[in-house]
Amino acid sequence: MEKTNKNFLILGHTGVGKSSFINFLVDKEVCQTSTGKPCTPKNKWKQVVIPSPFAENETLTIFDSWGLEANKSAEWKKMVLEKLQDNW
């Protein structure tokens, strides 16, 4: 059977714990964390690939993102759509 992959993008405001949540999910520190200041640079993605806990022939790719702020929503939407077209 062919191996499949599912993608998950973690979104949220700066400092809400996106990277900490990913570290919790994979049970190890794979994403840098801090308190109240950005760790993931603007327009950058931290990508973590793990075996799926749901199916043997599946992987999960979790994308950590830079903080989503209200005044940046149009820029965010454009960036996500471009990423989807490029290689997601």
Tab-separated table of C-alpha atoms in Angstrom:
chain	number	residue	atom	x	y	z
A	1	MET	CA	0.000	0.000	0.000
A	2	GLU	CA	1.287	3.466	-0.869
A	3	LYS	CA	2.317	5.737	1.987
A	4	THR	CA	0.157	8.841	2.366
A	5	ASN	CA	0.662	12.131	4.176
A	6	LYS	CA	-1.659	14.569	5.887
A	7	ASN	CA	-0.676	18.220	6.406
A	8	PHE	CA	-1.592	20.340	9.418
A	9	LEU	CA	-0.913	24.065	9.686
A	10	ILE	CA	-0.864	25.477	13.217
A	11	LEU	CA	-2.058	29.104	13.229
A	12	GLY	CA	-2.410	31.636	15.996
A	13	HIS	CA	-1.293	34.989	17.352
A	14	THR	CA	2.305	35.547	18.414
A	15	GLY	CA	2.990	34.046	21.835
A	16	VAL	CA	-0.081	31.797	22.165
A	17	GLY	CA	1.903	28.553	22.236
A	18	LYS	CA	1.856	27.198	18.669
A	19	SER	CA	5.405	25.832	18.907
A	20	SER	CA	4.842	24.523	22.437
A	21	PHE	CA	1.716	22.716	21.243
A	22	ILE	CA	3.677	20.990	18.466
A	23	ASN	CA	6.398	19.979	20.932
A	24	PHE	CA	3.688	18.509	23.155
A	25	LEU	CA	2.107	16.607	20.249
A	26	VAL	CA	5.340	14.934	19.168
A	27	ASP	CA	6.590	14.495	22.755
A	28	LYS	CA	9.971	16.146	22.130
A	29	GLU	CA	11.358	19.612	21.509
A	30	VAL	CA	11.349	20.060	17.735
A	31	CYS	CA	10.297	23.726	17.653
A	32	GLN	CA	12.007	26.625	19.400
A	33	THR	CA	9.805	28.354	21.997
A	34	SER	CA	9.863	31.643	23.882
A	35	THR	CA	7.575	33.758	25.992
A	36	GLY	CA	5.668	36.514	24.209
A	37	LYS	CA	8.081	37.126	21.349
A	38	PRO	CA	8.224	35.539	17.890
A	39	CYS	CA	10.431	32.457	17.389
A	40	THR	CA	9.382	31.617	13.847
A	41	PRO	CA	10.494	34.344	11.428
A	42	LYS	CA	7.942	36.040	9.187
A	43	ASN	CA	7.190	34.049	6.007
A	44	LYS	CA	8.982	30.974	7.407
A	45	TRP	CA	7.588	27.580	8.330
A	46	LYS	CA	8.944	24.970	10.689
A	47	GLN	CA	8.017	21.577	9.266
A	48	VAL	CA	7.824	18.450	11.437
A	49	VAL	CA	7.071	15.035	9.921
A	50	ILE	CA	5.983	12.208	12.218
A	51	PRO	CA	4.509	8.738	11.743
A	52	SER	CA	0.752	8.871	12.015
A	53	PRO	CA	-0.723	7.461	15.213
A	54	PHE	CA	-3.853	6.640	13.158
A	55	ALA	CA	-2.559	4.499	10.272
A	56	GLU	CA	0.614	2.505	9.576
A	57	ASN	CA	0.959	3.739	6.001
A	58	GLU	CA	0.575	7.412	6.830
A	59	THR	CA	2.718	10.335	7.987
A	60	LEU	CA	1.660	13.653	9.440
A	61	THR	CA	3.398	16.889	8.491
A	62	ILE	CA	2.856	19.665	11.018
A	63	PHE	CA	3.719	23.205	9.960
A	64	ASP	CA	4.509	25.753	12.656
A	65	SER	CA	3.933	29.315	11.491
A	66	TRP	CA	4.818	32.856	12.378
A	67	GLY	CA	2.248	34.773	14.418
A	68	LEU	CA	-1.025	35.638	12.751
A	69	GLU	CA	-1.879	39.226	13.633
A	70	ALA	CA	-5.082	41.057	12.732
A	71	ASN	CA	-3.363	43.707	10.638
A	72	LYS	CA	-1.527	41.012	8.622
A	73	SER	CA	-4.493	38.871	7.533
A	74	ALA	CA	-4.327	39.745	3.810
A	75	GLU	CA	-0.586	39.061	3.756
A	76	TRP	CA	-1.156	35.768	5.581
A	77	LYS	CA	-3.865	34.640	3.180
A	78	LYS	CA	-1.654	35.394	0.171
A	79	MET	CA	1.290	33.524	1.678
A	80	VAL	CA	-0.748	30.429	2.573
A	81	LEU	CA	-2.341	30.276	-0.890
A	82	GLU	CA	1.083	30.555	-2.531
A	83	LYS	CA	2.446	27.786	-0.302
A	84	LEU	CA	-0.501	25.558	-1.140
A	85	GLN	CA	0.099	26.030	-4.861
A	86	ASP	CA	3.868	25.531	-4.556
A	87	ASN	CA	4.240	22.275	-2.707
A	88	TRP	CA	1.470	21.340	-0.313
